[in-house]
Short mmCIF file of C-alpha atoms in Angstrom, two decimals:
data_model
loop_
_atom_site.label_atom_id
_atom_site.label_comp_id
_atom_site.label_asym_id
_atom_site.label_seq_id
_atom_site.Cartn_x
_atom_site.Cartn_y
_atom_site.Cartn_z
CA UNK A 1243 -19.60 -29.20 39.55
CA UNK A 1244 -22.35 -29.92 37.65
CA UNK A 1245 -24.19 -27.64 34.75
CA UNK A 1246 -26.77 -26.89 36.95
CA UNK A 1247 -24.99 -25.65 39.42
CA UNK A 1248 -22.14 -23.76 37.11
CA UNK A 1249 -25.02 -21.81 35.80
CA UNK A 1250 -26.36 -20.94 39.43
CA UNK A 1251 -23.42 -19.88 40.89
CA UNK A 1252 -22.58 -17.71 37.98
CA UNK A 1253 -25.97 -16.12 38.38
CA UNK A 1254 -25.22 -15.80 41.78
CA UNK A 1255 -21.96 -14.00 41.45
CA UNK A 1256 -23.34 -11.37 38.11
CA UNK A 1257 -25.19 -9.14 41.01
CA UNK A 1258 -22.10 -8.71 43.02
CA UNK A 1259 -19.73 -7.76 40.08
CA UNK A 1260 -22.17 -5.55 38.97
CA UNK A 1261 -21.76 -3.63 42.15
CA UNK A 1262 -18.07 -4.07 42.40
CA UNK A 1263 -18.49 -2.06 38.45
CA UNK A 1264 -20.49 0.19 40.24
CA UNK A 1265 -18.49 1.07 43.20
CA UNK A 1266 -15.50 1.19 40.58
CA UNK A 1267 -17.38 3.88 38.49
CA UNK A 1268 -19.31 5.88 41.38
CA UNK A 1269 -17.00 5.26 44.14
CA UNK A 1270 -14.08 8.01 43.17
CA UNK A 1271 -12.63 10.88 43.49
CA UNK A 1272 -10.11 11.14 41.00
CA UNK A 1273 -9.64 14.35 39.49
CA UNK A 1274 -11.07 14.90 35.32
CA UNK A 1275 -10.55 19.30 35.34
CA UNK A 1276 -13.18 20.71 32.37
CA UNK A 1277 -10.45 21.83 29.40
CA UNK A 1278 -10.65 25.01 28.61
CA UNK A 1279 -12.51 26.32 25.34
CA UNK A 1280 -10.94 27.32 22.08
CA UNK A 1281 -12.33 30.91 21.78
CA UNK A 1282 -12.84 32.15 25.03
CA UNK A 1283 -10.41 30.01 26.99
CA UNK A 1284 -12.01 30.49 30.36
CA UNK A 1285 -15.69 31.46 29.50
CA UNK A 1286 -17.36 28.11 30.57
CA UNK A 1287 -15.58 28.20 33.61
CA UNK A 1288 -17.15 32.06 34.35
CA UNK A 1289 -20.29 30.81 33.05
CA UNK A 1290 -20.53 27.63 35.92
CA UNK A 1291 -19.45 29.78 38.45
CA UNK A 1292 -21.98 32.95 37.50
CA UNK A 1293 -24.78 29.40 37.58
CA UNK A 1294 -23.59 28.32 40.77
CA UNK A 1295 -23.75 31.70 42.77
CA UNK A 1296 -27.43 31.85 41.21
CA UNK A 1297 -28.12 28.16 42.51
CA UNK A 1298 -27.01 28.89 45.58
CA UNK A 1299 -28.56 32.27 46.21
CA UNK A 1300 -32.00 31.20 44.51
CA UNK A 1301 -32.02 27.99 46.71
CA UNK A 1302 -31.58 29.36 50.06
CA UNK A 1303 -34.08 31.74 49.25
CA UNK A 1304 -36.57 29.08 48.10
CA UNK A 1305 -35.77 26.81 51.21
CA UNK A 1306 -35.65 29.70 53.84
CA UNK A 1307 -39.41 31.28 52.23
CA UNK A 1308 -41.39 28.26 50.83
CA UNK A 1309 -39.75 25.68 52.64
CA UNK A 1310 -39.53 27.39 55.76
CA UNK A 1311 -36.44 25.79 57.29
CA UNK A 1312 -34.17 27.39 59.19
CA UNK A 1313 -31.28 29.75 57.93
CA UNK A 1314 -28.56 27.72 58.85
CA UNK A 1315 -30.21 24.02 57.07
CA UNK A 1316 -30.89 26.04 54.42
CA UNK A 1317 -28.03 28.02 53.77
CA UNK A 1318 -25.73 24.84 54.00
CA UNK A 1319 -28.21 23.00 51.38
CA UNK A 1320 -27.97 25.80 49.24
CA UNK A 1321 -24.18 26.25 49.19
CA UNK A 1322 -23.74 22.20 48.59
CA UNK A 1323 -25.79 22.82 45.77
CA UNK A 1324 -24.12 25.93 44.06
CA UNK A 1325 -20.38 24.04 45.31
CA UNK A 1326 -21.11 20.88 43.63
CA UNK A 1327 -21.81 22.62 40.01
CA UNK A 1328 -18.37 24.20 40.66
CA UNK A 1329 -16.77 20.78 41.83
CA UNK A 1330 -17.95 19.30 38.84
CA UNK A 1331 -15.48 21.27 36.68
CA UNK A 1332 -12.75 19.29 38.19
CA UNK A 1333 -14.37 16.15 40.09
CA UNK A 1334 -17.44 15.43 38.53
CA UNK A 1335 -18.16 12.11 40.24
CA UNK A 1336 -17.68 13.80 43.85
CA UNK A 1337 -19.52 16.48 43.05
CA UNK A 1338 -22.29 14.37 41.71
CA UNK A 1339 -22.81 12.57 44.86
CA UNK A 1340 -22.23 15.91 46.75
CA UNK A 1341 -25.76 16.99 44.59
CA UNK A 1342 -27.66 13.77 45.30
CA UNK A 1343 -26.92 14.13 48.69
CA UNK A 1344 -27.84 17.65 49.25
CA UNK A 1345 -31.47 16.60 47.40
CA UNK A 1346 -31.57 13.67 49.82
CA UNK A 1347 -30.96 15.79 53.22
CA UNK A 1348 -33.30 18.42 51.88
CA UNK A 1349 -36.05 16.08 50.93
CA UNK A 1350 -35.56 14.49 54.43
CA UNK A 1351 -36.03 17.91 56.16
CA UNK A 1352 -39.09 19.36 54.25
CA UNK A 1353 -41.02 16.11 54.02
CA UNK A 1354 -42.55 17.04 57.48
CA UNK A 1355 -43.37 20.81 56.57
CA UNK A 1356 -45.04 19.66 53.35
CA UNK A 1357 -48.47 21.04 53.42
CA UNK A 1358 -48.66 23.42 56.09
CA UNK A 1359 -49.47 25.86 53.70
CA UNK A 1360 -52.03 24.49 51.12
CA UNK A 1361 -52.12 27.48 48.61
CA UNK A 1362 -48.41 27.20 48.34
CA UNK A 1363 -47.07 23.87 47.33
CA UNK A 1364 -44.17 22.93 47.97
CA UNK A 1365 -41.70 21.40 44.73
CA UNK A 1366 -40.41 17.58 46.11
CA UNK A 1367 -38.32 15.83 46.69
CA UNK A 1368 -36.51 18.08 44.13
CA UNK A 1369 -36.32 22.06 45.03
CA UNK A 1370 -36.10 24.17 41.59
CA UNK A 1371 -32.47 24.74 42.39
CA UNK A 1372 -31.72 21.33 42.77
CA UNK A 1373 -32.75 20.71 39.60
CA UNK A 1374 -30.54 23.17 37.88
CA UNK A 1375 -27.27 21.92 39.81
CA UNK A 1376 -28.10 18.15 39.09
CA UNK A 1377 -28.61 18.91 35.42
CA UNK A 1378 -24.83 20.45 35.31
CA UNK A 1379 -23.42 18.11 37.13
CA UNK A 1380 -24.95 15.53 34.88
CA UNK A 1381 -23.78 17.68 31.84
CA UNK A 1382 -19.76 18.17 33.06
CA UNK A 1383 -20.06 13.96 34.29
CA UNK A 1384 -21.39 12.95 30.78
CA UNK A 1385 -19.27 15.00 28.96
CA UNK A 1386 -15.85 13.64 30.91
CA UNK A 1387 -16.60 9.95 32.07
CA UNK A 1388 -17.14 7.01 30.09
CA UNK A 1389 -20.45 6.18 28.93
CA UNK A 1390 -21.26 3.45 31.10
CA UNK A 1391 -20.49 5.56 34.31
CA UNK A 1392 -22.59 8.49 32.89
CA UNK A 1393 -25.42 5.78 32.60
CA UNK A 1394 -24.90 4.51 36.20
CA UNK A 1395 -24.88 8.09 37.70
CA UNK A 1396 -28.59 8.79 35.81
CA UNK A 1397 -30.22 5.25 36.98
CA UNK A 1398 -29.10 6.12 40.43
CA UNK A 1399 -30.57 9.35 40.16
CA UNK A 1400 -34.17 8.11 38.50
CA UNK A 1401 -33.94 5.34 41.38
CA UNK A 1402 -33.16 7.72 44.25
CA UNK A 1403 -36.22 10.20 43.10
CA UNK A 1404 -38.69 7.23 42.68
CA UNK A 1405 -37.78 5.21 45.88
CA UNK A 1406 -38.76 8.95 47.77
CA UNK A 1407 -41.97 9.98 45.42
CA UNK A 1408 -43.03 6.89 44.64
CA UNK A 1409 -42.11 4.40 47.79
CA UNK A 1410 -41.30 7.18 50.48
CA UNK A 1411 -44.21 9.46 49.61
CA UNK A 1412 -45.03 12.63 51.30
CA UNK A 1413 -47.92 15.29 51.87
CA UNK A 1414 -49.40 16.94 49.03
CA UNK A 1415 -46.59 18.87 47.55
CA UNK A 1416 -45.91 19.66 43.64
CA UNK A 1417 -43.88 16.45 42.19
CA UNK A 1418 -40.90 17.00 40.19
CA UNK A 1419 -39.70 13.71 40.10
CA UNK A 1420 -40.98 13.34 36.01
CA UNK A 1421 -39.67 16.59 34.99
CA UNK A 1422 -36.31 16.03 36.63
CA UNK A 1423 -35.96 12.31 34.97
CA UNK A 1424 -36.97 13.96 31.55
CA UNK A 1425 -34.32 16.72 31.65
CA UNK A 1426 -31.43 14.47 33.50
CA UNK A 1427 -31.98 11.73 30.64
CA UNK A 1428 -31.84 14.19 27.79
CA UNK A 1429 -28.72 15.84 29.59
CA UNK A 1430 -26.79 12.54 29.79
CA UNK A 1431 -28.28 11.84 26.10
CA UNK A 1432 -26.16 15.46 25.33
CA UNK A 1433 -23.74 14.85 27.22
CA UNK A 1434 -22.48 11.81 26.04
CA UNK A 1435 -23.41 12.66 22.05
CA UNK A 1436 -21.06 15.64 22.83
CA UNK A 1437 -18.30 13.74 24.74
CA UNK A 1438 -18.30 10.65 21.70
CA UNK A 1439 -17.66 13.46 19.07
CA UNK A 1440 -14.56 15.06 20.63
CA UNK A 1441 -13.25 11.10 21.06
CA UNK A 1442 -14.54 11.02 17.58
CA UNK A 1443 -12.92 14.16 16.71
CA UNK A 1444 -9.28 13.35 19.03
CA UNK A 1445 -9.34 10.21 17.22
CA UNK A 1446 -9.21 11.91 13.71
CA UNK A 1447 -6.48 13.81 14.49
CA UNK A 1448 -4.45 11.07 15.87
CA UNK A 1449 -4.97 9.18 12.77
CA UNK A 1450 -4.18 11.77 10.61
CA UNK A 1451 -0.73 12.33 12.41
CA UNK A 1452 -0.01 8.87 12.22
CA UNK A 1453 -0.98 8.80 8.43
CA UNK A 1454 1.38 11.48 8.07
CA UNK A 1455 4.28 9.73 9.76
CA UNK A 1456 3.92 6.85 7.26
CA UNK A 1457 3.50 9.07 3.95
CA UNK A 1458 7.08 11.00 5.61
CA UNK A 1459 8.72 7.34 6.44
CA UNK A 1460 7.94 6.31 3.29
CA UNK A 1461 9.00 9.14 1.32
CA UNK A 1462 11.99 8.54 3.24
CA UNK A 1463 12.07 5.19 2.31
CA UNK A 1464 11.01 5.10 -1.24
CA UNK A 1465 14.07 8.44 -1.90
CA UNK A 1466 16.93 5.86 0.04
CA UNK A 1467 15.96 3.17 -1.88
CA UNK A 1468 15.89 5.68 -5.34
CA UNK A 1469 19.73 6.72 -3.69
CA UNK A 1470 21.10 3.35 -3.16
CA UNK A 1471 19.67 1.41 -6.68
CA UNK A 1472 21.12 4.49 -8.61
CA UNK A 1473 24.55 4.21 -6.52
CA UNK A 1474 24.45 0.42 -7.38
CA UNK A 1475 24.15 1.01 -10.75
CA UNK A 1476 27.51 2.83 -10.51
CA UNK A 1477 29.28 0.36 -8.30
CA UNK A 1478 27.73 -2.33 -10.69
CA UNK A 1479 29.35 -0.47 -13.30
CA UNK A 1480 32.71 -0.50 -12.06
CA UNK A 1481 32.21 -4.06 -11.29
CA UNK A 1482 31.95 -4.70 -14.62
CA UNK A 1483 34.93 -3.08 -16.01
CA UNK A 1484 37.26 -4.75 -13.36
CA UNK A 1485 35.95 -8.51 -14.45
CA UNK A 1486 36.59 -7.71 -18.34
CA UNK A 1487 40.05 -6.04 -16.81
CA UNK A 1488 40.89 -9.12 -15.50
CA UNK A 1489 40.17 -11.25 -18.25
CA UNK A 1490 41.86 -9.46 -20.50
CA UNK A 1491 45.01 -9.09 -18.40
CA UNK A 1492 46.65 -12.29 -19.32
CA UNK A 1493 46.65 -11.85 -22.60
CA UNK A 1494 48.61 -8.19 -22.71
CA UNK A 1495 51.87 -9.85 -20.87
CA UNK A 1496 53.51 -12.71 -22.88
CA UNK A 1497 54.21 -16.12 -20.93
CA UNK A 1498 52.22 -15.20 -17.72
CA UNK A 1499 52.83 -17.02 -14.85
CA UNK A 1500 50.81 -19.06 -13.30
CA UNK A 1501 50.32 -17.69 -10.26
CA UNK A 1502 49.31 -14.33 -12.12
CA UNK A 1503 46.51 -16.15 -14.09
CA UNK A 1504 45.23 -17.50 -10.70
CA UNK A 1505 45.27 -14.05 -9.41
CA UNK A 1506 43.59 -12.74 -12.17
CA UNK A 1507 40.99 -15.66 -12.58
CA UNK A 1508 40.21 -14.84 -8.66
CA UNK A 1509 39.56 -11.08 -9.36
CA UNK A 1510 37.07 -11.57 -12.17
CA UNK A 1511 35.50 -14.56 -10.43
CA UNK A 1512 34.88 -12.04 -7.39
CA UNK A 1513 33.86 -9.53 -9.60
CA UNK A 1514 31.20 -11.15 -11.48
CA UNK A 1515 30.04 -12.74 -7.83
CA UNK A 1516 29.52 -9.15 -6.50
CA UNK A 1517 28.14 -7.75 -10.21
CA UNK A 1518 25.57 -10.69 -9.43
CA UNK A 1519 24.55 -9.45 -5.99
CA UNK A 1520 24.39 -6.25 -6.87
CA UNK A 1521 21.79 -6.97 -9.86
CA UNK A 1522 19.62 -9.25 -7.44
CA UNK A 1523 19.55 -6.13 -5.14
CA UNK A 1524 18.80 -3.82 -7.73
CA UNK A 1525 16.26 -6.18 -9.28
CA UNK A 1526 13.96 -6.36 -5.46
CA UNK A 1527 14.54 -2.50 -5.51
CA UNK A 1528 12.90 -2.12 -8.86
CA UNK A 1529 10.13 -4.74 -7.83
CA UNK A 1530 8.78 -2.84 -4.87
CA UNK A 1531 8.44 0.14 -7.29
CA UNK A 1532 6.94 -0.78 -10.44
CA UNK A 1533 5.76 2.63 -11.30
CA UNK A 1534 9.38 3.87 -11.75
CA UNK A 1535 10.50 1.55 -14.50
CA UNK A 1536 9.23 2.94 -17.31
CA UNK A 1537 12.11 4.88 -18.94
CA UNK A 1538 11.58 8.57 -19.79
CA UNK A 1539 12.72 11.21 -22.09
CA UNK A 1540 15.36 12.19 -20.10
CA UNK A 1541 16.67 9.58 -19.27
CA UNK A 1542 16.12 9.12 -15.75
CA UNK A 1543 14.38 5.82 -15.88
CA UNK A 1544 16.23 2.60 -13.68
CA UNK A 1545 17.69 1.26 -17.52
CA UNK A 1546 18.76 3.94 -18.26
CA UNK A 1547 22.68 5.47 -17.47
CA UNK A 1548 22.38 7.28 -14.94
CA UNK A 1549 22.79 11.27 -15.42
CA UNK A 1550 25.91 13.28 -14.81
CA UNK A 1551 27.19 17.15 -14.44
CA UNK A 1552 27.65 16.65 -18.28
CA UNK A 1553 24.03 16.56 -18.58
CA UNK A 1554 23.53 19.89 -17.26
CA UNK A 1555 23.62 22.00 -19.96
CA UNK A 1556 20.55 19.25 -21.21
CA UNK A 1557 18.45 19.81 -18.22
CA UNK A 1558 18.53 23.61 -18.59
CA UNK A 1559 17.61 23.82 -21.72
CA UNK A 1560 14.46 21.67 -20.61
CA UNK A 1561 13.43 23.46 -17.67
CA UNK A 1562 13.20 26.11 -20.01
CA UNK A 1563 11.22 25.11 -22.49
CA UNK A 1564 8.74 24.56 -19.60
CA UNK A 1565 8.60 28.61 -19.21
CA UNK A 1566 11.16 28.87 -16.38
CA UNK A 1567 14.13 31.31 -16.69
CA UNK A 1568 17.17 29.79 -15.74
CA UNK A 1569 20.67 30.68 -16.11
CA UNK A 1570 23.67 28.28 -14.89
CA UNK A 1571 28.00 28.99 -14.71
CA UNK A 1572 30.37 26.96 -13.90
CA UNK A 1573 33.15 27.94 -11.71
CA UNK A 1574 36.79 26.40 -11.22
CA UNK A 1575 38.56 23.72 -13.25
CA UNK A 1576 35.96 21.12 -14.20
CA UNK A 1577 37.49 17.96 -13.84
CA UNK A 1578 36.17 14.17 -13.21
CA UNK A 1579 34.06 13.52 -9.98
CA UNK A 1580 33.14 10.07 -8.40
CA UNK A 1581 30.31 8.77 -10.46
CA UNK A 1582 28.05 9.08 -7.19
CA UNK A 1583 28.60 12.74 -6.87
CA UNK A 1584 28.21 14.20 -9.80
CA UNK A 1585 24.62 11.71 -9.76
CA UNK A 1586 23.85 13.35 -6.49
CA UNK A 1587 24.91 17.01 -7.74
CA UNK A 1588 22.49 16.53 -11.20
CA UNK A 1589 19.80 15.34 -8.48
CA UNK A 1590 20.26 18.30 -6.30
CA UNK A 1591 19.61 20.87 -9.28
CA UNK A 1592 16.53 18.97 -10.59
CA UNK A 1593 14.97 18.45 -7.76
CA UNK A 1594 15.48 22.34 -7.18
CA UNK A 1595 14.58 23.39 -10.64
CA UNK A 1596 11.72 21.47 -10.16
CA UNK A 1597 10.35 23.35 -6.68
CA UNK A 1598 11.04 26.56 -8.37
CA UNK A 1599 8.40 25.67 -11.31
CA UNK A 1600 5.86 24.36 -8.63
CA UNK A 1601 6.20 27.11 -6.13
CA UNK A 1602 7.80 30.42 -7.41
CA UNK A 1603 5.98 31.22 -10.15
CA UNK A 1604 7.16 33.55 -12.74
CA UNK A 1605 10.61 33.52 -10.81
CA UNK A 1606 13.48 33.14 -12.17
CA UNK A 1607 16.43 30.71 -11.53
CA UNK A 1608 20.09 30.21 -11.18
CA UNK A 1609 22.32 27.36 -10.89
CA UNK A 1610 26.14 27.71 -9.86
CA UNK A 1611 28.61 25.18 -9.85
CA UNK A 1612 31.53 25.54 -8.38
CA UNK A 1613 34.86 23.18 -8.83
CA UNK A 1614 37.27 23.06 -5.20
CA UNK A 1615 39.69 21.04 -4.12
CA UNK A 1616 38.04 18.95 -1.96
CA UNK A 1617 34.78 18.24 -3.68
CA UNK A 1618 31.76 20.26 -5.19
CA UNK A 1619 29.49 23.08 -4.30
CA UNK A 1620 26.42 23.69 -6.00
CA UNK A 1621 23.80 26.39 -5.72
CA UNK A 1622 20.62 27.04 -7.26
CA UNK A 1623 18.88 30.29 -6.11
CA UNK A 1624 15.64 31.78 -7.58
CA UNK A 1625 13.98 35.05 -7.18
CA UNK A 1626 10.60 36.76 -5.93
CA UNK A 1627 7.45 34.70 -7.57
CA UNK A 1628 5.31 37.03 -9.22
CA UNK A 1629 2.33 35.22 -8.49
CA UNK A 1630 0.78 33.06 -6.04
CA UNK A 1631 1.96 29.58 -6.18
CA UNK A 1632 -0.82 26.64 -7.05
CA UNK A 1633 -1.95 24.37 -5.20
CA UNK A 1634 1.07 21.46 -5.08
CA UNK A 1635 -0.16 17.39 -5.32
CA UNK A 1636 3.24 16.28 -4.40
CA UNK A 1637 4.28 14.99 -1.14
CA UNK A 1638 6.13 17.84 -0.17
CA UNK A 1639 9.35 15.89 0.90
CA UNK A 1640 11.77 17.13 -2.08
CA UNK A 1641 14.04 18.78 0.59
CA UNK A 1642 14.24 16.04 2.32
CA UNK A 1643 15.45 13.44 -0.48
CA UNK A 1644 18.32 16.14 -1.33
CA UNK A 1645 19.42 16.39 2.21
CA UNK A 1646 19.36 12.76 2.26
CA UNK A 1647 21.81 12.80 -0.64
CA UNK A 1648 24.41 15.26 0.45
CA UNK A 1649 24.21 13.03 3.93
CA UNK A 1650 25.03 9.97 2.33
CA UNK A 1651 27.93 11.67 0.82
CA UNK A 1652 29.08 13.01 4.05
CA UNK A 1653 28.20 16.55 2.65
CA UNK A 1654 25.49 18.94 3.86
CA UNK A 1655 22.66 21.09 2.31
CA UNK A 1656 21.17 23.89 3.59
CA UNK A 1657 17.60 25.31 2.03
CA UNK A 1658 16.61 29.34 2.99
CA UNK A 1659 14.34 32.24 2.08
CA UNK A 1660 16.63 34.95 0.66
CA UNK A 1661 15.87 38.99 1.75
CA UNK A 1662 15.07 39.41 -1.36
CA UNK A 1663 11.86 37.17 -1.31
CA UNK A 1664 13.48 34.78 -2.93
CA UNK A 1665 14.91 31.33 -1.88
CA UNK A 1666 17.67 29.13 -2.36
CA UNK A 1667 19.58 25.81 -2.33
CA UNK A 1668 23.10 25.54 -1.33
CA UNK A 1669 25.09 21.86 -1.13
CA UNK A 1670 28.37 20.96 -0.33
CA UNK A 1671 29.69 17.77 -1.67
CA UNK A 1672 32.94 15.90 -0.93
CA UNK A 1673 34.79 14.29 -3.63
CA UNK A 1674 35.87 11.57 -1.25
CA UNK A 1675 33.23 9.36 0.08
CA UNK A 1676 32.92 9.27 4.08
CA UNK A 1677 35.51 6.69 5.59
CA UNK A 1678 38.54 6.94 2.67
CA UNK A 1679 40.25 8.59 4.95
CA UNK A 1680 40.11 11.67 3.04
CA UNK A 1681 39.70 14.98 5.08
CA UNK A 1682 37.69 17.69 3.24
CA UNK A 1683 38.39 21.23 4.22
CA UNK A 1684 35.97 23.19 6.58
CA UNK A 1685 34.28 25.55 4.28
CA UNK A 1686 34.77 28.27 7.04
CA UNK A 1687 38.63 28.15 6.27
CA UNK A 1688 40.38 31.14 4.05
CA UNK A 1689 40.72 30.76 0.71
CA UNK A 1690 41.40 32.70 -2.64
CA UNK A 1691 40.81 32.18 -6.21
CA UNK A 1692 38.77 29.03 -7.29
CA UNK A 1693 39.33 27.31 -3.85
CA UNK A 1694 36.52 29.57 -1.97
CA UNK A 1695 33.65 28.39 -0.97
CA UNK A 1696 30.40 30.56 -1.43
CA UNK A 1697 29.10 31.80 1.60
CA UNK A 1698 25.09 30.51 1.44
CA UNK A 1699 23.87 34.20 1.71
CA UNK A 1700 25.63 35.47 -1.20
CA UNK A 1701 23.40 36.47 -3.87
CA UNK A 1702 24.69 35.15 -7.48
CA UNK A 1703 21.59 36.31 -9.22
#
């Protein structure tokens, strides 16, 4: 096919998918129900329906007096126009055409009876009524279709009232075709200027969730990757001392075998293989957070060793130089904890030392820990603020990151207002990692002495 002809037969074929766009728009009845408003749930639904009995009272009246039809015509007229504002709440494309064809019918009918009475002229093609009931359907189309089929439904409408004013023609009668085109453009211009800023407004909000599914996956992210470099650093640790173990080895026993030096040799070379992966891990976990590797005071920085339970007394004494009261005890025989643990226990207090200077001002704190058989408990309560708390710039996801701590140690943490106003932190930690095989009693079971565990709503303050 030649150019020529590509380009005629592609002219040829625009008209009829314009239609096909138009029957797709127009041609439906699908339902789109008005939502209700936010104030008054139902008062634009009262409001239609007080607009439609008006409609359809005022037109029958206007058809049955001025128009001088009979009851029946105009009583059916009138109620398609009144039902078709109340359609439009829920089907605004059927009720549309319902109003265009109750203008058309009535137009039809009082074209012959136009100017029997000179002094009294008729309004045509559209009755006063009609106007009213095409302007809300226009409004409750516009404001719940897309633009293009709001658009569509208004050209139809200008064309229809043209092709009978302006083609058709009648008797002398009072036009309304200008004043009806006027008002139905400026309702679709409404309409639609109303309908893009709830998308507009939807749209937001959707957005917003999303950005605050990122800033909580993140925050997720950023505390698991904070868990597992610090829990490297222990491992890496431990790594360490088993290679310098092994190389050492050989030279405590006088005359070693052989096959003991091969041994040996094979457990350092392992070790320093797995020290070496462990660094390369650590060193992309420190990349993809630059901001964290300056070293502080306190030694939490990635350089430095990481802190323990014996560190305690350390971060009491600074919490209260920054004007919080605390107060901390220790309770059963202290004794050596995994590395991880007690790293996870220190976290668990700061991190709740921390919310108590941010959010319960003029409150004071205290932290309880508690030495059982099978691992840790540690609690850190505070009471009533005496003041309103200010305004907060952090993420908000502190409980989180110590819940994801105690999980990773197959422990739990639970986080409650007390009656008292106040609130508190309570987390159980194993000694034994998950999967050692190592079955930690249910802290429901009796106990006595230092083997209890503290029931969450005691109050140790």
């Amino acid at each position: 096919m030649t150019e020529t002809g590509t380009r005629r037969a592609d002219w040829t074929g625009r008209p009829l998918r314009w239609l096909r766009i138009l029957r797709d728009d127009l041609c439906t009845a699908r339902p789109d129900p008005l939502p209700p408003s936010v104030w008054l749930r139902w008062l634009p639904h009262g409001v239609l329906c007080l607009a439609a009995f008006g409609i359809t009272v005022g037109g029958i009246a206007q058809l049955r007096n001025n128009g001088h039809l009979g009851l029946g015509l105009a009583f059916v007229l009138g109620l398609a126009q009144g039902a078709a504002v109340v359609l439009a709440m829920w089907r605004p494309v059927p009720a549309w055409w319902v109003s265009v064809g109750a203008m058309l019918v009535g137009a039809v009918a009082l074209r012959g009876r136009l100017g029997e009475t000179p002094e009294n002229l008729f309004t045509w093609p559209w009755p006063v009524a009609g106007i009213f009931a095409q302007l809300l359907v226009l409004l409750l189309l516009a404001l719940r279709v897309r633009v293009r089929a709001a658009v569509e439904a208004l050209a139809v409408t200008v064309l229809v009232t043209w092709l009978l004013d302006g083609v058709w023609g009648a008797p002398p009668h009072q036009s309304t075709s200008v004043i009806t085109v006027v008002l139905a453009t400026i309702v679709v211009a409404l309409g639609t200027a109303l309908r893009g800023r709830r998308e507009a407004r939807a749209e937001l909000g959707r957005q917003a969730s999303l950005t605050e599914e990122e800033r909580a996956r993140r925050t997720v992210l950023e505390e698991r990757s904070r868990i597992a470099r610090e829990l490297h650093d222990v491992v890496a640790h431990h790594m360490s001392v088993i290679s310098i173990q092994a190389q050492v080895a050989p030279h405590l026993v006088e005359n070693p075998p052989d096959e003991l030096r091969e041994n040996l040799e094979g457990i350092r070379h392992n070790a320093l293989e797995a020290l070496t992966e462990l660094r390369r891990v650590l060193g992309v976990l420190r990349s993809e957070n630059p901001d964290e590797d300056a070293s502080d005071a306190s030694g939490t920085g990635p350089h430095s060793p990481q802190p323990t339970l014996d560190r305690l007394d350390a971060l009491v004494e600074n919490t209260r130089a920054a004007g919080l009261t605390v107060t901390a005890r220790i309770n059963g025989e202290r004794r050596p904890m995994q590395s991880g643990v007690e790293l996870s226990a220190y976290r668990i207090v700061q991190e709740a030392l921390s919310n108590v200077l941010r959010h319960a001002p003029g409150a004071s704190a205290h932290v309880e820990i508690e030495y059982i058989p099978y691992g840790l408990l540690v609690s850190v309560a505070n009471s009533r603020p005496t003041r309103p708390a200010p305004p907060s710039p952090g993420a908000g996801h502190g409980l989180l990151g110590m819940r994801e701590r105690a999980a990773m140690l197959g422990g739990s943490l639970t986080a409650a207002p007390r009656a008292d106003g106040g609130y508190r932190v309570f987390a159980e930690l194993p000694a034994a990692a998950p999967g050692t095989g190592l079955v930690p009693r249910h802290p429901a079971a009796p106990a006595s002495g230092t083997d209890r565990a503290p029931d969450p709503k005691d109050d140790h303050v």
